[in-house]
């Protein structure tokens, strides 16, 4: 039997997060928006930590962190449901107690130095593969690492690195064997900032908090014990990091779309033109109807991809579909919602334009629309995926 209902536990957790967002985050929105417009963080690190602590007191900490590391070890479906709730506000917040999935691949010493302090919130990481000359085609990276005695010496430039401004260590990918390239010649290194790399913020159209950075490596010396995983096996680690939860990106956008739909339903019923609410006009109703259908479709694409993750299936095809549909549709939905708000939608008095700028990124990072389409088409053409989906 196909069952679309949430379990009692899933509903309880979802409702807890919904209340947390409503009670703790929503009241911060106007101030967060004001600060972002002044080129400041929406919420300060101290405010974020206080909110995380409050959630932790209620037992909410380490959403996907395994229980043996003190986390909740929640399922992918549950995590998606949580992201949808967090996406309902533009206050930039995530629960504490999380670390990059590939840090679990470290040896015991690396776990002590990097994984555990990251989970505890004492250290901050960033993931660095993209370069000025290699984005979609990540196999074409040129940053090099050469071995000198017991050290590796890294040279090169990374770009668009989220968290690169204030990370105190990076997981950086460098070519260690040019002949082999991505197939055995790329290695991942854990590199502390004080080993010598520098960063420079990149200004973007999205929120100030999201500014990525360029990272510069000029003869940066890294001890050999800082290789994460095996020498030459870094590309697979990079793919594992990127594949950690592509479904979570459209999940957050979905929350924003739900919120904007609610705002638009209310606005269209109160705003009158030519003697009647604009909600009476078919032009407006069609925008609302199309958006509602797309929101519903996106919800099930996201949750189905998450369900595949929980079921231990190869979920990459489903995740690409959720990411592609989410990116394209969220942009169209936000555009319609802005249209329904008329001139006010274009102003900075309402958060609609904030979402408009924000969701644009979804079509670019962690695999552009075109790259998702490429993946989906290839899977179908090679017979790795069926047009009938999981029902076969
Ligand atoms: C805000 C932000 C945060 C980011 N965070 C990180 C991060 O933390 N770490 C990190 O390593 N990277 C990060 N990135 C980089 C991001 O993943 C890349 O920007 C993205 O993969 C696209 O690469 P590119 O910008 O080089 O575009 P390109 O690869 O140059 O692509 C340009 C255009 O060509 C299209 N295209 C490329 N190849 C094909 C093809 N074969 N067929 C059809 N069309 C194609 C693309 O879809 C795109 O439209 C971030 C980017 C941004 C903007």
mmCIF file with all atom_site columns, N, CA, C and O in Angstrom, residues 48-49 52 56 61 65 69 96-100 103-104 107-125 168-169 190 192:
data_model
loop_
_atom_site.group_PDB
_atom_site.id
_atom_site.type_symbol
_atom_site.label_atom_id
_atom_site.label_alt_id
_atom_site.label_comp_id
_atom_site.label_asym_id
_atom_site.label_entity_id
_atom_site.label_seq_id
_atom_site.pdbx_PDB_ins_code
_atom_site.Cartn_x
_atom_site.Cartn_y
_atom_site.Cartn_z
_atom_site.occupancy
_atom_site.B_iso_or_equiv
_atom_site.pdbx_formal_charge
_atom_site.auth_seq_id
_atom_site.auth_comp_id
_atom_site.auth_asym_id
_atom_site.auth_atom_id
_atom_site.pdbx_PDB_model_num
ATOM 1   N N  . UNK A 1 48  ? 22.403 33.281 16.956 1.00 0.00 ? 48  UNK A N  1
ATOM 2   C CA . UNK A 1 48  ? 22.219 31.939 16.393 1.00 0.00 ? 48  UNK A CA 1
ATOM 3   C C  . UNK A 1 48  ? 22.547 30.868 17.432 1.00 0.00 ? 48  UNK A C  1
ATOM 4   O O  . UNK A 1 48  ? 21.800 29.912 17.626 1.00 0.00 ? 48  UNK A O  1
ATOM 5   N N  . UNK A 1 49  ? 23.667 31.071 18.138 1.00 0.00 ? 49  UNK A N  1
ATOM 6   C CA . UNK A 1 49  ? 24.066 30.082 19.145 1.00 0.00 ? 49  UNK A CA 1
ATOM 7   C C  . UNK A 1 49  ? 23.046 29.993 20.275 1.00 0.00 ? 49  UNK A C  1
ATOM 8   O O  . UNK A 1 49  ? 22.767 28.906 20.785 1.00 0.00 ? 49  UNK A O  1
ATOM 9   N N  . UNK A 1 52  ? 20.221 27.992 19.012 1.00 0.00 ? 52  UNK A N  1
ATOM 10  C CA . UNK A 1 52  ? 20.605 26.579 18.940 1.00 0.00 ? 52  UNK A CA 1
ATOM 11  C C  . UNK A 1 52  ? 20.582 25.955 20.331 1.00 0.00 ? 52  UNK A C  1
ATOM 12  O O  . UNK A 1 52  ? 20.161 24.821 20.508 1.00 0.00 ? 52  UNK A O  1
ATOM 13  N N  . UNK A 1 56  ? 18.503 22.938 21.743 1.00 0.00 ? 56  UNK A N  1
ATOM 14  C CA . UNK A 1 56  ? 19.208 21.806 22.351 1.00 0.00 ? 56  UNK A CA 1
ATOM 15  C C  . UNK A 1 56  ? 18.614 21.435 23.707 1.00 0.00 ? 56  UNK A C  1
ATOM 16  O O  . UNK A 1 56  ? 18.499 20.258 24.048 1.00 0.00 ? 56  UNK A O  1
ATOM 17  N N  . UNK A 1 61  ? 18.979 18.681 18.528 1.00 0.00 ? 61  UNK A N  1
ATOM 18  C CA . UNK A 1 61  ? 20.389 18.952 18.242 1.00 0.00 ? 61  UNK A CA 1
ATOM 19  C C  . UNK A 1 61  ? 20.942 17.835 17.369 1.00 0.00 ? 61  UNK A C  1
ATOM 20  O O  . UNK A 1 61  ? 20.695 16.659 17.640 1.00 0.00 ? 61  UNK A O  1
ATOM 21  N N  . UNK A 1 65  ? 22.987 13.864 12.632 1.00 0.00 ? 65  UNK A N  1
ATOM 22  C CA . UNK A 1 65  ? 24.196 13.321 13.261 1.00 0.00 ? 65  UNK A CA 1
ATOM 23  C C  . UNK A 1 65  ? 23.852 12.003 13.959 1.00 0.00 ? 65  UNK A C  1
ATOM 24  O O  . UNK A 1 65  ? 22.860 11.939 14.690 1.00 0.00 ? 65  UNK A O  1
ATOM 25  N N  . UNK A 1 69  ? 27.208 9.866  18.114 1.00 0.00 ? 69  UNK A N  1
ATOM 26  C CA . UNK A 1 69  ? 27.936 11.140 18.222 1.00 0.00 ? 69  UNK A CA 1
ATOM 27  C C  . UNK A 1 69  ? 27.075 12.187 18.947 1.00 0.00 ? 69  UNK A C  1
ATOM 28  O O  . UNK A 1 69  ? 27.344 13.376 18.871 1.00 0.00 ? 69  UNK A O  1
ATOM 29  N N  . UNK A 1 96  ? 22.008 23.196 15.460 1.00 0.00 ? 96  UNK A N  1
ATOM 30  C CA . UNK A 1 96  ? 23.422 22.884 15.701 1.00 0.00 ? 96  UNK A CA 1
ATOM 31  C C  . UNK A 1 96  ? 23.680 21.378 15.739 1.00 0.00 ? 96  UNK A C  1
ATOM 32  O O  . UNK A 1 96  ? 22.781 20.555 15.563 1.00 0.00 ? 96  UNK A O  1
ATOM 33  N N  . UNK A 1 97  ? 24.984 21.063 15.942 1.00 0.00 ? 97  UNK A N  1
ATOM 34  C CA . UNK A 1 97  ? 25.342 19.656 16.103 1.00 0.00 ? 97  UNK A CA 1
ATOM 35  C C  . UNK A 1 97  ? 25.523 18.902 14.803 1.00 0.00 ? 97  UNK A C  1
ATOM 36  O O  . UNK A 1 97  ? 25.330 17.685 14.756 1.00 0.00 ? 97  UNK A O  1
ATOM 37  N N  . UNK A 1 98  ? 25.901 19.612 13.748 1.00 0.00 ? 98  UNK A N  1
ATOM 38  C CA . UNK A 1 98  ? 26.043 18.978 12.425 1.00 0.00 ? 98  UNK A CA 1
ATOM 39  C C  . UNK A 1 98  ? 27.485 19.049 11.936 1.00 0.00 ? 98  UNK A C  1
ATOM 40  O O  . UNK A 1 98  ? 28.211 19.975 12.292 1.00 0.00 ? 98  UNK A O  1
ATOM 41  N N  . UNK A 1 99  ? 27.864 18.085 11.120 1.00 0.00 ? 99  UNK A N  1
ATOM 42  C CA . UNK A 1 99  ? 29.181 18.147 10.470 1.00 0.00 ? 99  UNK A CA 1
ATOM 43  C C  . UNK A 1 99  ? 29.064 17.546 9.065  1.00 0.00 ? 99  UNK A C  1
ATOM 44  O O  . UNK A 1 99  ? 28.159 16.745 8.801  1.00 0.00 ? 99  UNK A O  1
ATOM 45  N N  . UNK A 1 100 ? 29.983 17.936 8.195  1.00 0.00 ? 100 UNK A N  1
ATOM 46  C CA . UNK A 1 100 ? 29.988 17.420 6.812  1.00 0.00 ? 100 UNK A CA 1
ATOM 47  C C  . UNK A 1 100 ? 30.094 15.893 6.838  1.00 0.00 ? 100 UNK A C  1
ATOM 48  O O  . UNK A 1 100 ? 30.905 15.337 7.587  1.00 0.00 ? 100 UNK A O  1
ATOM 49  N N  . UNK A 1 103 ? 33.514 14.015 6.807  1.00 0.00 ? 103 UNK A N  1
ATOM 50  C CA . UNK A 1 103 ? 34.416 14.028 7.963  1.00 0.00 ? 103 UNK A CA 1
ATOM 51  C C  . UNK A 1 103 ? 34.311 12.720 8.760  1.00 0.00 ? 103 UNK A C  1
ATOM 52  O O  . UNK A 1 103 ? 35.224 12.361 9.501  1.00 0.00 ? 103 UNK A O  1
ATOM 53  N N  . UNK A 1 104 ? 33.208 12.006 8.567  1.00 0.00 ? 104 UNK A N  1
ATOM 54  C CA . UNK A 1 104 ? 33.067 10.695 9.231  1.00 0.00 ? 104 UNK A CA 1
ATOM 55  C C  . UNK A 1 104 ? 33.986 9.660  8.597  1.00 0.00 ? 104 UNK A C  1
ATOM 56  O O  . UNK A 1 104 ? 34.176 8.580  9.128  1.00 0.00 ? 104 UNK A O  1
ATOM 57  N N  . UNK A 1 107 ? 40.187 9.220  9.898  1.00 0.00 ? 107 UNK A N  1
ATOM 58  C CA . UNK A 1 107 ? 40.646 8.242  10.891 1.00 0.00 ? 107 UNK A CA 1
ATOM 59  C C  . UNK A 1 107 ? 40.364 8.811  12.294 1.00 0.00 ? 107 UNK A C  1
ATOM 60  O O  . UNK A 1 107 ? 39.885 9.930  12.429 1.00 0.00 ? 107 UNK A O  1
ATOM 61  N N  . UNK A 1 108 ? 40.670 8.010  13.317 1.00 0.00 ? 108 UNK A N  1
ATOM 62  C CA . UNK A 1 108 ? 40.304 8.419  14.680 1.00 0.00 ? 108 UNK A CA 1
ATOM 63  C C  . UNK A 1 108 ? 40.882 9.780  15.055 1.00 0.00 ? 108 UNK A C  1
ATOM 64  O O  . UNK A 1 108 ? 40.192 10.615 15.639 1.00 0.00 ? 108 UNK A O  1
ATOM 65  N N  . UNK A 1 109 ? 42.144 9.989  14.694 1.00 0.00 ? 109 UNK A N  1
ATOM 66  C CA . UNK A 1 109 ? 42.777 11.254 15.048 1.00 0.00 ? 109 UNK A CA 1
ATOM 67  C C  . UNK A 1 109 ? 42.103 12.433 14.326 1.00 0.00 ? 109 UNK A C  1
ATOM 68  O O  . UNK A 1 109 ? 41.859 13.488 14.925 1.00 0.00 ? 109 UNK A O  1
ATOM 69  N N  . UNK A 1 110 ? 41.789 12.229 13.062 1.00 0.00 ? 110 UNK A N  1
ATOM 70  C CA . UNK A 1 110 ? 41.111 13.293 12.305 1.00 0.00 ? 110 UNK A CA 1
ATOM 71  C C  . UNK A 1 110 ? 39.725 13.568 12.881 1.00 0.00 ? 110 UNK A C  1
ATOM 72  O O  . UNK A 1 110 ? 39.274 14.708 12.921 1.00 0.00 ? 110 UNK A O  1
ATOM 73  N N  . UNK A 1 111 ? 39.070 12.503 13.320 1.00 0.00 ? 111 UNK A N  1
ATOM 74  C CA . UNK A 1 111 ? 37.741 12.705 13.915 1.00 0.00 ? 111 UNK A CA 1
ATOM 75  C C  . UNK A 1 111 ? 37.855 13.572 15.167 1.00 0.00 ? 111 UNK A C  1
ATOM 76  O O  . UNK A 1 111 ? 37.033 14.451 15.388 1.00 0.00 ? 111 UNK A O  1
ATOM 77  N N  . UNK A 1 112 ? 38.886 13.330 15.954 1.00 0.00 ? 112 UNK A N  1
ATOM 78  C CA . UNK A 1 112 ? 39.072 14.126 17.180 1.00 0.00 ? 112 UNK A CA 1
ATOM 79  C C  . UNK A 1 112 ? 39.362 15.587 16.845 1.00 0.00 ? 112 UNK A C  1
ATOM 80  O O  . UNK A 1 112 ? 38.880 16.490 17.516 1.00 0.00 ? 112 UNK A O  1
ATOM 81  N N  . UNK A 1 113 ? 40.160 15.801 15.799 1.00 0.00 ? 113 UNK A N  1
ATOM 82  C CA . UNK A 1 113 ? 40.600 17.167 15.498 1.00 0.00 ? 113 UNK A CA 1
ATOM 83  C C  . UNK A 1 113 ? 39.618 17.956 14.636 1.00 0.00 ? 113 UNK A C  1
ATOM 84  O O  . UNK A 1 113 ? 39.582 19.185 14.696 1.00 0.00 ? 113 UNK A O  1
ATOM 85  N N  . UNK A 1 114 ? 38.853 17.236 13.824 1.00 0.00 ? 114 UNK A N  1
ATOM 86  C CA . UNK A 1 114 ? 37.973 17.963 12.897 1.00 0.00 ? 114 UNK A CA 1
ATOM 87  C C  . UNK A 1 114 ? 36.482 17.629 13.074 1.00 0.00 ? 114 UNK A C  1
ATOM 88  O O  . UNK A 1 114 ? 35.663 18.534 13.145 1.00 0.00 ? 114 UNK A O  1
ATOM 89  N N  . UNK A 1 115 ? 36.166 16.351 13.107 1.00 0.00 ? 115 UNK A N  1
ATOM 90  C CA . UNK A 1 115 ? 34.736 15.985 13.156 1.00 0.00 ? 115 UNK A CA 1
ATOM 91  C C  . UNK A 1 115 ? 34.075 16.419 14.470 1.00 0.00 ? 115 UNK A C  1
ATOM 92  O O  . UNK A 1 115 ? 33.073 17.155 14.444 1.00 0.00 ? 115 UNK A O  1
ATOM 93  N N  . UNK A 1 116 ? 34.629 15.981 15.598 1.00 0.00 ? 116 UNK A N  1
ATOM 94  C CA . UNK A 1 116 ? 33.958 16.258 16.879 1.00 0.00 ? 116 UNK A CA 1
ATOM 95  C C  . UNK A 1 116 ? 33.856 17.757 17.182 1.00 0.00 ? 116 UNK A C  1
ATOM 96  O O  . UNK A 1 116 ? 32.784 18.227 17.565 1.00 0.00 ? 116 UNK A O  1
ATOM 97  N N  . UNK A 1 117 ? 34.949 18.536 16.975 1.00 0.00 ? 117 UNK A N  1
ATOM 98  C CA . UNK A 1 117 ? 34.805 19.985 17.227 1.00 0.00 ? 117 UNK A CA 1
ATOM 99  C C  . UNK A 1 117 ? 33.814 20.654 16.274 1.00 0.00 ? 117 UNK A C  1
ATOM 100 O O  . UNK A 1 117 ? 33.188 21.656 16.631 1.00 0.00 ? 117 UNK A O  1
ATOM 101 N N  . UNK A 1 118 ? 33.660 20.106 15.055 1.00 0.00 ? 118 UNK A N  1
ATOM 102 C CA . UNK A 1 118 ? 32.680 20.690 14.125 1.00 0.00 ? 118 UNK A CA 1
ATOM 103 C C  . UNK A 1 118 ? 31.266 20.403 14.624 1.00 0.00 ? 118 UNK A C  1
ATOM 104 O O  . UNK A 1 118 ? 30.407 21.288 14.647 1.00 0.00 ? 118 UNK A O  1
ATOM 105 N N  . UNK A 1 119 ? 31.035 19.162 15.052 1.00 0.00 ? 119 UNK A N  1
ATOM 106 C CA . UNK A 1 119 ? 29.721 18.832 15.611 1.00 0.00 ? 119 UNK A CA 1
ATOM 107 C C  . UNK A 1 119 ? 29.431 19.729 16.815 1.00 0.00 ? 119 UNK A C  1
ATOM 108 O O  . UNK A 1 119 ? 28.321 20.234 16.985 1.00 0.00 ? 119 UNK A O  1
ATOM 109 N N  . UNK A 1 120 ? 30.453 19.944 17.638 1.00 0.00 ? 120 UNK A N  1
ATOM 110 C CA . UNK A 1 120 ? 30.269 20.751 18.857 1.00 0.00 ? 120 UNK A CA 1
ATOM 111 C C  . UNK A 1 120 ? 30.130 22.251 18.566 1.00 0.00 ? 120 UNK A C  1
ATOM 112 O O  . UNK A 1 120 ? 29.847 23.037 19.468 1.00 0.00 ? 120 UNK A O  1
ATOM 113 N N  . UNK A 1 121 ? 30.356 22.638 17.320 1.00 0.00 ? 121 UNK A N  1
ATOM 114 C CA . UNK A 1 121 ? 30.228 24.056 16.954 1.00 0.00 ? 121 UNK A CA 1
ATOM 115 C C  . UNK A 1 121 ? 31.477 24.860 17.266 1.00 0.00 ? 121 UNK A C  1
ATOM 116 O O  . UNK A 1 121 ? 31.468 26.090 17.200 1.00 0.00 ? 121 UNK A O  1
ATOM 117 N N  . UNK A 1 122 ? 32.576 24.171 17.613 1.00 0.00 ? 122 UNK A N  1
ATOM 118 C CA . UNK A 1 122 ? 33.813 24.890 17.951 1.00 0.00 ? 122 UNK A CA 1
ATOM 119 C C  . UNK A 1 122 ? 34.675 25.170 16.718 1.00 0.00 ? 122 UNK A C  1
ATOM 120 O O  . UNK A 1 122 ? 35.553 26.021 16.751 1.00 0.00 ? 122 UNK A O  1
ATOM 121 N N  . UNK A 1 123 ? 34.456 24.365 15.676 1.00 0.00 ? 123 UNK A N  1
ATOM 122 C CA . UNK A 1 123 ? 35.219 24.590 14.447 1.00 0.00 ? 123 UNK A CA 1
ATOM 123 C C  . UNK A 1 123 ? 34.245 24.743 13.293 1.00 0.00 ? 123 UNK A C  1
ATOM 124 O O  . UNK A 1 123 ? 33.108 24.253 13.351 1.00 0.00 ? 123 UNK A O  1
ATOM 125 N N  . UNK A 1 124 ? 34.730 25.387 12.240 1.00 0.00 ? 124 UNK A N  1
ATOM 126 C CA . UNK A 1 124 ? 33.862 25.647 11.097 1.00 0.00 ? 124 UNK A CA 1
ATOM 127 C C  . UNK A 1 124 ? 34.580 25.228 9.817  1.00 0.00 ? 124 UNK A C  1
ATOM 128 O O  . UNK A 1 124 ? 35.716 25.643 9.586  1.00 0.00 ? 124 UNK A O  1
ATOM 129 N N  . UNK A 1 125 ? 33.917 24.415 9.028  1.00 0.00 ? 125 UNK A N  1
ATOM 130 C CA . UNK A 1 125 ? 34.542 23.862 7.823  1.00 0.00 ? 125 UNK A CA 1
ATOM 131 C C  . UNK A 1 125 ? 34.047 24.582 6.564  1.00 0.00 ? 125 UNK A C  1
ATOM 132 O O  . UNK A 1 125 ? 33.059 25.310 6.612  1.00 0.00 ? 125 UNK A O  1
ATOM 133 N N  . UNK A 1 168 ? 37.550 27.825 9.680  1.00 0.00 ? 168 UNK A N  1
ATOM 134 C CA . UNK A 1 168 ? 38.921 27.730 10.200 1.00 0.00 ? 168 UNK A CA 1
ATOM 135 C C  . UNK A 1 168 ? 39.651 26.511 9.633  1.00 0.00 ? 168 UNK A C  1
ATOM 136 O O  . UNK A 1 168 ? 40.836 26.342 9.874  1.00 0.00 ? 168 UNK A O  1
ATOM 137 N N  . UNK A 1 169 ? 38.921 25.679 8.889  1.00 0.00 ? 169 UNK A N  1
ATOM 138 C CA . UNK A 1 169 ? 39.621 24.681 8.073  1.00 0.00 ? 169 UNK A CA 1
ATOM 139 C C  . UNK A 1 169 ? 38.801 24.392 6.826  1.00 0.00 ? 169 UNK A C  1
ATOM 140 O O  . UNK A 1 169 ? 37.603 24.677 6.784  1.00 0.00 ? 169 UNK A O  1
ATOM 141 N N  . UNK A 1 190 ? 42.611 18.046 4.568  1.00 0.00 ? 190 UNK A N  1
ATOM 142 C CA . UNK A 1 190 ? 42.047 18.869 5.638  1.00 0.00 ? 190 UNK A CA 1
ATOM 143 C C  . UNK A 1 190 ? 43.088 19.943 5.934  1.00 0.00 ? 190 UNK A C  1
ATOM 144 O O  . UNK A 1 190 ? 44.191 19.622 6.398  1.00 0.00 ? 190 UNK A O  1
ATOM 145 N N  . UNK A 1 192 ? 43.982 23.513 7.788  1.00 0.00 ? 192 UNK A N  1
ATOM 146 C CA . UNK A 1 192 ? 43.654 24.578 8.728  1.00 0.00 ? 192 UNK A CA 1
ATOM 147 C C  . UNK A 1 192 ? 44.020 25.928 8.107  1.00 0.00 ? 192 UNK A C  1
ATOM 148 O O  . UNK A 1 192 ? 44.989 26.017 7.355  1.00 0.00 ? 192 UNK A O  1
#
